[in-house]
Amino acid sequence: MTAMTSHADGPENTPADVIDGPFEPEPAAVDESVATEPVALDSLDDFEDDEARERALRAGLEDFELDESDRQLLSDEWDDEGLSPAERALPVLAVIGRPNVGKSTLVNRILGRREAVVEDKPGVTRDRVSYPAEWSGTHFTLVDTGGWEVDVAGIESKVAEQAEVAVSLADAVVFVVDAQVGATASDERVVEMLRRSGKPVILCANKVDGPAGEADASYLWALGLGEPRPVSALHGRGTGDLLDAVVAALPEHSEHGTLRPEGPRRVALVGRPNVGKSSLLNKIAGAERVVVDETAGTTRDPVDELVEIKGIPYWFVDTAGIRRRVHQTSGADFYASLRTQAAIEKAEVAVVLVDASVPLTEQDTRVISQAVDAGRAVVIAYNKWDLMDEDRRPFLEREIERDLVQVTWAPRVNVSARTGWHTDKLVRALETALDSWDTRIPTGRLNGFLGELVAAHPHPVRGGKQPRILFATQASTRPPRFVLFATGFIEAGYRRFIERRLREAFGFEGSPISISVRVREKRRRR
């Protein structure tokens, strides 16, 4: 796992001696070839302010061969666009039915993409998962649910409870029935529940793949929910007519929808299976939002929940546990792992949950690497800390410092998802990490800092040459990415040294840093 990614452009892209350990600056033996190098960062001590230094360095770059991408990078202006909230709350459409009737397949068909995890066996979907959807210019919130069954226990009963909650919070309901099987006793019980709810219901007769199946769909008139809409969610047959009926049933002004602002920061809860991600989300949300069970791998679809903490809204995303090897999984677990990776990339900060009751595993390290490699801000939360013996905690602290040596920059919080202990500290760590992720260092100040650093600790001489840093700029934030223009290759050890000093000077707690080098040669005089 690396806390920093870096690369080089230019003719010299292989270091003569890569430094694997911590960089210790050594005295630089300056020879005549070095003395003829152009004026660089460490030679501008006469300038009184950073802006004057920046102007001088920019002017000096004109003596070097710069390509179009270099000039665009140097001329880019920062654009800090604000995020505006949605105009109104969208109506909510819940999709319910027995297990394995094709609810998630229908949801994917309506969305036009594979969002919900689908497998040809019952009980794949467990939580109620919301997606923004649109049909014929009408925007609405689509809610996928787990299978609703009667007289079940354990995790199946919790799934059924979430389906009932989805109905109570919906403006309209699509009731999916397997037309090939016909109406069952469980379907009739669902009809009773829907009638009690008083919500508009569109009856979807799924798995009607051709005209022959429409006769089977006609038998569903007996349920008393009106005209069955024959559909093949797998092939798309009849979904247009179904959605026309849905749009007609949805109210113009939602009674149950909530405003979906675009501004709140997105927080992904990640970790290996059964470390307490769903329990932590329920505790932070103050409600049983997602299904929690002792069985590892309960969560499969990423679940978004808008949570307001101290007056500040956040999007918390509960994800499926990241297993040992994605390619070693199959079926629903395989697709759940892919959805988790997508959730990390859409999030802004990843809260990596680690079980404090067991030593840090290779799997935990891989999860942290996945978040860092995606360029997300990172907070490490040690769950189940309240279960640790007091005598054990000092030894555990030393073990953690040893295990997390590659991400010492990530804030760490000890929490209890079961009791909510120290979840307030988690919020402070999130704010710190997100602030670091957004941090931008002014170009003049950055070059002033690097000028002092290079003057005190110049790059080592390799092969009679000493590369000089000509100019530095921060190319982007989220995460912070720095580009160094230099006369030669900057060794990996020296780049790590610069990263450590950047963190010491400017913080960046909780955010990875990327440093790249562009090697540019001096323009030949004609």
XYZ file of C-alpha atoms in Angstrom:
526
model
C 0.000 0.000 0.000
C 1.288 3.406 -0.917
C 0.168 6.692 0.494
C 1.366 8.569 -2.585
C 1.351 7.863 -6.276
C 3.921 9.474 -8.507
C 5.227 9.265 -12.023
C 7.664 11.083 -14.270
C 7.481 12.479 -17.771
C 10.592 13.007 -19.865
C 13.677 11.279 -21.097
C 15.056 10.198 -17.720
C 12.274 8.073 -16.253
C 14.277 5.426 -14.400
C 16.052 6.316 -11.132
C 19.643 5.261 -10.764
C 19.106 4.309 -7.143
C 15.576 4.069 -5.734
C 15.481 4.730 -2.018
C 13.112 2.298 -0.317
C 13.507 3.514 3.232
C 12.915 6.968 4.755
C 14.874 9.609 2.894
C 17.699 11.240 4.794
C 19.070 14.250 2.905
C 22.775 14.022 2.269
C 25.302 16.764 1.469
C 25.277 17.523 -2.228
C 28.631 17.545 -3.997
C 28.193 20.332 -6.505
C 30.425 20.113 -9.568
C 30.802 22.400 -12.573
C 27.921 20.809 -14.437
C 25.659 21.604 -11.536
C 26.861 25.184 -11.339
C 25.733 25.791 -14.902
C 22.148 24.704 -14.165
C 19.485 27.421 -14.490
C 18.206 29.433 -11.579
C 15.720 27.338 -9.615
C 13.683 27.311 -6.406
C 16.551 27.475 -3.969
C 18.139 30.471 -5.712
C 15.355 32.987 -5.160
C 15.897 34.028 -1.561
C 16.105 37.699 -2.546
C 12.385 37.958 -3.291
C 10.388 39.402 -0.415
C 7.061 37.660 -1.071
C 5.768 34.421 -2.558
C 3.973 36.126 -5.460
C 7.200 37.737 -6.688
C 8.941 34.389 -6.422
C 6.151 32.743 -8.442
C 6.362 35.360 -11.219
C 10.129 34.926 -11.471
C 9.868 31.139 -11.631
C 7.141 31.254 -14.282
C 9.301 33.549 -16.380
C 12.248 31.196 -15.997
C 10.169 28.291 -17.345
C 10.005 30.000 -20.733
C 13.622 28.943 -21.270
C 12.516 25.280 -21.304
C 10.687 23.071 -23.783
C 7.030 23.117 -22.650
C 4.255 21.244 -24.429
C 0.588 22.198 -24.709
C -0.417 20.233 -21.597
C 2.260 22.065 -19.571
C 0.969 25.470 -20.649
C -2.621 24.465 -19.942
C -1.650 23.254 -16.471
C 0.155 26.516 -15.733
C -2.703 28.678 -17.001
C -5.648 26.819 -15.458
C -7.766 28.875 -13.095
C -9.441 27.333 -10.097
C -13.193 27.016 -10.293
C -14.858 26.411 -6.942
C -18.421 25.850 -8.025
C -21.073 25.697 -5.355
C -23.526 22.822 -5.217
C -27.202 23.651 -5.252
C -29.987 21.574 -3.716
C -32.694 19.889 -5.714
C -35.776 22.015 -6.363
C -38.372 19.719 -4.804
C -38.857 16.350 -3.178
C -39.353 13.619 -5.766
C -42.297 11.194 -5.563
C -41.390 7.730 -4.280
C -42.189 4.455 -6.040
C -41.633 1.210 -4.108
C -41.205 -2.140 -5.877
C -42.332 -5.054 -3.688
C -43.234 -8.709 -4.025
C -42.274 -12.207 -2.970
C -38.643 -13.359 -3.218
C -37.324 -14.201 -6.682
C -40.165 -12.686 -8.722
C -37.766 -10.302 -10.521
C -38.006 -7.066 -8.518
C -34.334 -6.126 -8.826
C -34.301 -7.093 -12.506
C -37.256 -4.761 -13.054
C -35.477 -2.005 -11.122
C -32.426 -2.352 -13.371
C -34.668 -2.289 -16.438
C -36.349 0.941 -15.288
C -32.997 2.546 -14.473
C -31.508 1.458 -17.775
C -28.364 0.122 -16.126
C -27.270 -2.659 -13.752
C -27.435 -1.061 -10.330
C -29.203 -3.639 -8.145
C -27.459 -6.960 -7.499
C -29.316 -9.763 -9.328
C -28.959 -13.535 -9.061
C -31.281 -16.380 -9.986
C -32.065 -17.386 -6.437
C -34.342 -15.949 -3.732
C -33.220 -13.571 -0.989
C -30.473 -11.685 -2.842
C -31.834 -8.193 -2.036
C -32.182 -7.523 1.694
C -32.249 -3.773 2.285
C -34.492 -1.122 0.784
C -32.301 0.732 -1.675
C -33.231 4.044 -3.342
C -32.267 5.143 -6.851
C -33.122 8.319 -8.805
C -35.144 7.383 -11.917
C -36.898 9.102 -14.817
C -39.564 8.252 -17.398
C -41.043 10.569 -20.032
C -39.712 13.641 -18.264
C -41.056 12.595 -14.845
C -38.382 12.190 -12.185
C -39.017 9.979 -9.176
C -37.242 7.937 -6.512
C -37.288 4.191 -7.146
C -37.021 1.926 -4.086
C -35.953 -1.701 -4.463
C -36.904 -3.997 -1.572
C -36.238 -7.503 -0.363
C -38.752 -10.287 -0.747
C -41.882 -10.021 1.454
C -42.938 -13.295 3.080
C -45.229 -14.285 5.931
C -44.401 -16.382 8.963
C -40.636 -16.124 8.552
C -37.966 -15.718 11.203
C -34.399 -14.511 11.440
C -32.969 -12.386 8.682
C -35.984 -13.019 6.398
C -38.301 -11.366 8.931
C -36.042 -8.296 9.047
C -36.092 -8.125 5.246
C -39.914 -8.273 5.261
C -40.034 -5.460 7.839
C -37.902 -3.261 5.575
C -40.281 -3.956 2.668
C -43.245 -2.858 4.802
C -41.388 0.320 5.766
C -40.783 0.990 2.067
C -44.518 0.751 1.381
C -45.353 3.138 4.227
C -42.847 5.706 2.893
C -43.939 5.444 -0.773
C -46.405 7.497 -2.825
C -47.189 4.537 -5.109
C -46.335 0.831 -5.249
C -45.473 -1.602 -8.040
C -46.508 -5.072 -6.881
C -44.524 -7.691 -8.842
C -46.013 -11.174 -9.285
C -44.525 -14.127 -11.179
C -47.083 -14.712 -13.943
C -45.679 -18.194 -14.640
C -46.354 -19.293 -11.059
C -49.553 -17.333 -10.566
C -50.935 -15.802 -7.377
C -49.829 -17.607 -4.221
C -51.031 -17.419 -0.628
C -48.129 -15.059 0.129
C -49.189 -12.792 -2.746
C -52.708 -12.599 -1.282
C -51.254 -11.609 2.083
C -49.237 -8.873 0.343
C -52.468 -7.622 -1.255
C -54.054 -7.345 2.202
C -51.101 -5.293 3.436
C -51.283 -3.027 0.377
C -54.989 -2.407 0.839
C -54.402 -1.382 4.439
C -51.744 1.082 3.286
C -54.196 2.888 0.970
C -51.441 3.527 -1.599
C -52.008 3.439 -5.397
C -50.869 0.014 -6.637
C -49.753 -0.988 -10.142
C -49.855 -4.764 -10.606
C -46.891 -6.062 -12.606
C -47.195 -9.571 -14.071
C -43.544 -10.394 -14.625
C -41.896 -13.134 -16.713
C -44.323 -12.748 -19.608
C -41.868 -13.351 -22.442
C -44.371 -13.614 -25.288
C -48.056 -13.582 -26.283
C -48.551 -17.076 -24.853
C -47.731 -15.800 -21.385
C -50.353 -13.052 -21.462
C -53.040 -15.653 -20.780
C -51.255 -16.503 -17.514
C -51.163 -12.804 -16.635
C -54.930 -12.469 -17.082
C -55.514 -14.835 -14.144
C -54.046 -12.158 -11.839
C -57.245 -10.089 -12.189
C -58.425 -12.273 -9.292
C -56.155 -10.375 -6.892
C -58.514 -7.387 -7.146
C -55.792 -4.822 -7.885
C -56.988 -3.889 -11.336
C -55.406 -4.641 -14.693
C -52.244 -6.751 -14.579
C -49.464 -5.247 -16.688
C -47.691 -8.080 -18.551
C -43.936 -7.447 -18.440
C -40.667 -9.209 -19.085
C -38.188 -7.393 -16.857
C -35.393 -9.522 -18.275
C -36.056 -8.626 -21.921
C -37.801 -5.259 -21.496
C -41.122 -6.354 -22.992
C -44.042 -4.241 -21.769
C -41.996 -2.033 -19.403
C -42.980 1.117 -21.310
C -46.696 0.516 -20.706
C -45.953 -0.275 -17.066
C -44.047 2.980 -16.590
C -46.812 4.969 -18.278
C -49.189 3.590 -15.637
C -46.643 4.414 -12.917
C -46.326 8.044 -14.047
C -50.123 8.377 -14.093
C -50.333 7.060 -10.508
C -47.526 9.167 -9.026
C -48.629 12.450 -7.429
C -47.223 15.739 -8.630
C -46.263 16.701 -5.076
C -44.833 13.931 -2.936
C -46.197 13.307 0.536
C -43.366 11.003 1.547
C -40.344 11.984 -0.546
C -37.486 13.858 1.020
C -35.438 16.589 -0.593
C -32.289 15.121 -2.129
C -29.760 17.954 -1.924
C -26.591 17.513 -3.947
C -24.378 19.382 -1.528
C -23.896 16.917 1.386
C -20.600 15.071 1.444
C -20.682 11.358 0.613
C -19.252 8.985 3.223
C -18.709 5.307 2.327
C -18.612 2.793 5.179
C -16.243 0.047 4.018
C -14.489 -2.920 5.553
C -14.407 -6.676 5.448
C -17.648 -8.587 6.165
C -19.178 -8.527 9.650
C -17.139 -5.659 11.146
C -20.249 -3.600 11.989
C -20.799 -1.259 9.028
C -24.594 -1.633 8.996
C -24.802 -1.354 12.781
C -22.818 1.884 12.684
C -25.091 3.357 10.001
C -28.207 2.469 12.013
C -26.707 4.043 15.126
C -25.701 7.255 13.322
C -29.072 7.468 11.523
C -30.970 6.819 14.761
C -33.179 4.207 13.062
C -33.092 0.607 11.837
C -32.305 1.719 8.309
C -30.496 -1.414 7.099
C -30.743 -5.094 7.958
C -28.282 -6.234 10.630
C -27.594 -9.900 11.283
C -24.817 -12.037 12.715
C -24.439 -13.651 9.293
C -21.441 -12.256 7.443
C -22.290 -10.656 4.101
C -25.784 -9.437 5.016
C -25.460 -6.220 2.985
C -25.204 -6.589 -0.788
C -26.481 -3.388 -2.396
C -24.951 -0.052 -1.322
C -27.540 1.773 0.797
C -27.634 5.583 0.854
C -28.947 7.360 3.930
C -29.118 11.127 4.407
C -28.129 11.826 8.019
C -27.975 15.212 9.706
C -25.275 15.505 12.360
C -24.968 18.731 14.349
C -27.035 20.482 11.690
C -24.785 19.299 8.832
C -26.187 16.732 6.343
C -24.105 13.795 5.117
C -24.807 10.982 2.672
C -23.743 7.779 4.437
C -23.368 4.759 2.150
C -23.422 1.299 3.694
C -21.546 -1.149 1.475
C -21.060 -4.879 1.169
C -18.028 -6.313 2.934
C -14.907 -6.526 0.754
C -13.879 -10.157 0.685
C -10.437 -11.709 0.395
C -10.301 -11.838 -3.418
C -13.007 -10.450 -5.682
C -12.229 -12.971 -8.444
C -12.673 -15.812 -5.933
C -16.282 -14.836 -5.231
C -19.259 -15.703 -7.386
C -22.877 -14.786 -7.936
C -24.353 -12.078 -5.737
C -21.184 -11.715 -3.653
C -19.140 -10.989 -6.785
C -21.483 -8.255 -7.984
C -21.787 -6.864 -4.453
C -17.988 -6.427 -4.410
C -18.151 -4.523 -7.695
C -20.904 -2.264 -6.311
C -18.745 -1.586 -3.261
C -15.839 -0.444 -5.441
C -18.212 1.847 -7.359
C -19.562 3.244 -4.066
C -16.011 4.046 -2.916
C -15.261 5.884 -6.161
C -18.498 7.921 -5.891
C -17.828 8.809 -2.246
C -15.594 11.594 -1.005
C -14.357 10.001 2.206
C -14.112 6.325 3.139
C -14.565 5.234 6.745
C -12.671 1.941 6.967
C -14.048 -0.141 9.827
C -11.635 -2.544 11.517
C -12.537 -5.099 14.186
C -10.479 -4.158 17.265
C -11.059 -7.582 18.840
C -8.846 -9.337 16.272
C -5.422 -8.431 14.833
C -5.305 -6.381 11.649
C -5.551 -8.778 8.709
C -4.237 -8.649 5.172
C -7.848 -8.192 4.130
C -8.126 -5.010 6.266
C -4.949 -3.665 4.681
C -6.369 -4.375 1.226
C -9.536 -2.433 2.050
C -7.473 0.576 3.151
C -5.393 0.335 -0.032
C -8.577 0.236 -2.110
C -9.760 3.527 -0.606
C -6.325 5.177 -0.948
C -5.874 4.004 -4.537
C -9.276 5.482 -5.376
C -8.006 8.855 -4.127
C -10.606 9.160 -1.370
C -10.082 10.805 1.994
C -9.674 8.096 4.653
C -10.750 7.715 8.280
C -9.929 4.468 10.100
C -12.477 3.427 12.744
C -11.649 0.640 15.181
C -15.009 -0.894 16.078
C -15.878 -2.944 19.174
C -13.326 -0.978 21.194
C -15.638 -1.024 24.223
C -15.231 -4.812 24.373
C -11.465 -4.577 24.807
C -9.931 -5.282 28.200
C -8.283 -2.248 29.835
C -4.988 -4.104 30.223
C -5.023 -5.052 26.551
C -5.540 -1.526 25.148
C -1.940 -0.163 25.577
C -0.533 -3.188 23.727
C -3.199 -2.809 21.021
C -2.241 0.847 20.520
C 1.365 -0.142 19.788
C 0.202 -2.877 17.407
C -1.969 -0.374 15.545
C 0.911 2.089 15.175
C 3.012 -0.711 13.679
C 0.265 -2.030 11.382
C -0.766 1.375 10.036
C 2.725 2.753 9.439
C 1.942 3.334 5.727
C -1.114 5.499 6.517
C -0.013 7.395 9.599
C -1.673 10.430 8.005
C -5.169 8.905 8.330
C -7.087 9.952 11.489
C -8.069 7.022 13.697
C -11.164 6.797 15.909
C -12.095 4.101 18.414
C -15.863 3.522 18.313
C -18.634 1.121 19.247
C -21.267 0.667 16.561
C -23.467 -1.234 18.999
C -23.685 1.471 21.670
C -22.773 4.580 19.684
C -19.736 5.244 21.887
C -17.414 7.916 20.394
C -19.430 8.376 17.190
C -19.166 12.140 17.855
C -15.378 11.838 17.432
C -15.986 10.102 14.118
C -17.786 13.208 12.853
C -14.831 15.438 13.789
C -12.460 13.077 11.976
C -14.672 13.219 8.876
C -14.602 17.021 8.891
C -10.799 17.047 9.241
C -10.283 14.531 6.422
C -12.650 16.340 4.050
C -11.025 19.709 4.766
C -7.628 18.197 3.936
C -9.039 16.596 0.786
C -10.200 20.046 -0.369
C -7.034 21.936 0.648
C -5.297 24.007 -1.985
C -1.920 25.637 -1.415
C -1.423 28.913 -3.328
C 1.259 28.513 -5.990
C 3.455 31.267 -4.570
C 3.354 29.823 -1.081
C 4.024 26.307 -2.401
C 7.117 27.433 -4.295
C 8.312 29.452 -1.309
C 8.026 26.362 0.903
C 9.811 24.135 -1.614
C 12.520 26.759 -2.182
C 13.443 26.702 1.513
C 13.213 22.903 1.609
C 15.440 22.362 -1.436
C 17.973 24.943 -0.231
C 18.323 23.155 3.102
C 18.150 19.613 1.706
C 19.061 19.470 -2.012
C 18.474 16.389 -4.096
C 21.449 13.965 -4.035
C 23.897 14.011 -6.926
C 23.582 10.895 -9.064
C 26.036 10.178 -11.895
C 27.561 13.648 -11.650
C 24.164 15.326 -12.136
C 21.875 17.002 -9.660
C 18.245 17.505 -10.771
C 16.818 20.900 -9.882
C 13.164 21.684 -9.221
C 12.230 24.622 -11.453
C 8.611 25.204 -10.517
C 5.790 23.547 -8.583
C 2.031 23.852 -8.823
C -0.974 22.128 -7.337
C -2.858 20.706 -10.303
C -6.034 19.727 -8.438
C -7.704 18.906 -5.155
C -9.853 15.912 -4.141
C -7.218 14.537 -3.619
C -4.417 17.139 -3.685
C -2.169 16.542 -6.692
C 1.134 18.355 -7.114
C 3.219 18.643 -10.279
C 6.954 19.425 -10.126
C 8.819 20.740 -13.176
C 12.455 19.643 -12.913
C 15.635 19.357 -14.955
C 15.997 15.647 -14.152
C 14.312 12.689 -12.528
C 13.347 13.188 -8.866
C 13.947 9.970 -6.973
C 11.092 8.190 -5.210
C 12.765 8.625 -1.828
C 13.064 12.373 -2.338
C 9.421 12.586 -3.402
C 8.420 10.800 -0.188
C 10.604 13.257 1.713
C 8.753 16.171 0.054
C 5.405 14.556 0.910
C 6.325 14.210 4.585
C 7.416 17.832 4.759
C 4.236 18.966 2.973
C 2.178 17.157 5.597
C 4.222 18.673 8.414
C 3.757 22.185 7.014
C 0.185 22.086 5.690
C -1.527 19.174 7.456
C -3.371 17.045 4.877
C -4.558 14.797 7.710
C -6.815 12.143 6.258
C -6.051 12.791 2.584
C -3.677 10.979 0.219
C -1.257 13.152 -1.753
C -0.120 12.609 -5.339
C 3.219 14.051 -6.526
C 4.272 13.749 -10.160
C 7.369 15.033 -11.932
C 7.661 16.513 -15.414
C 11.251 16.469 -16.638
C 11.840 19.304 -19.118
C 14.980 20.149 -21.064
C 16.265 23.634 -21.694
C 15.283 25.140 -25.030
C 18.149 25.131 -27.497
C 19.231 28.538 -28.731
C 19.017 29.052 -32.494
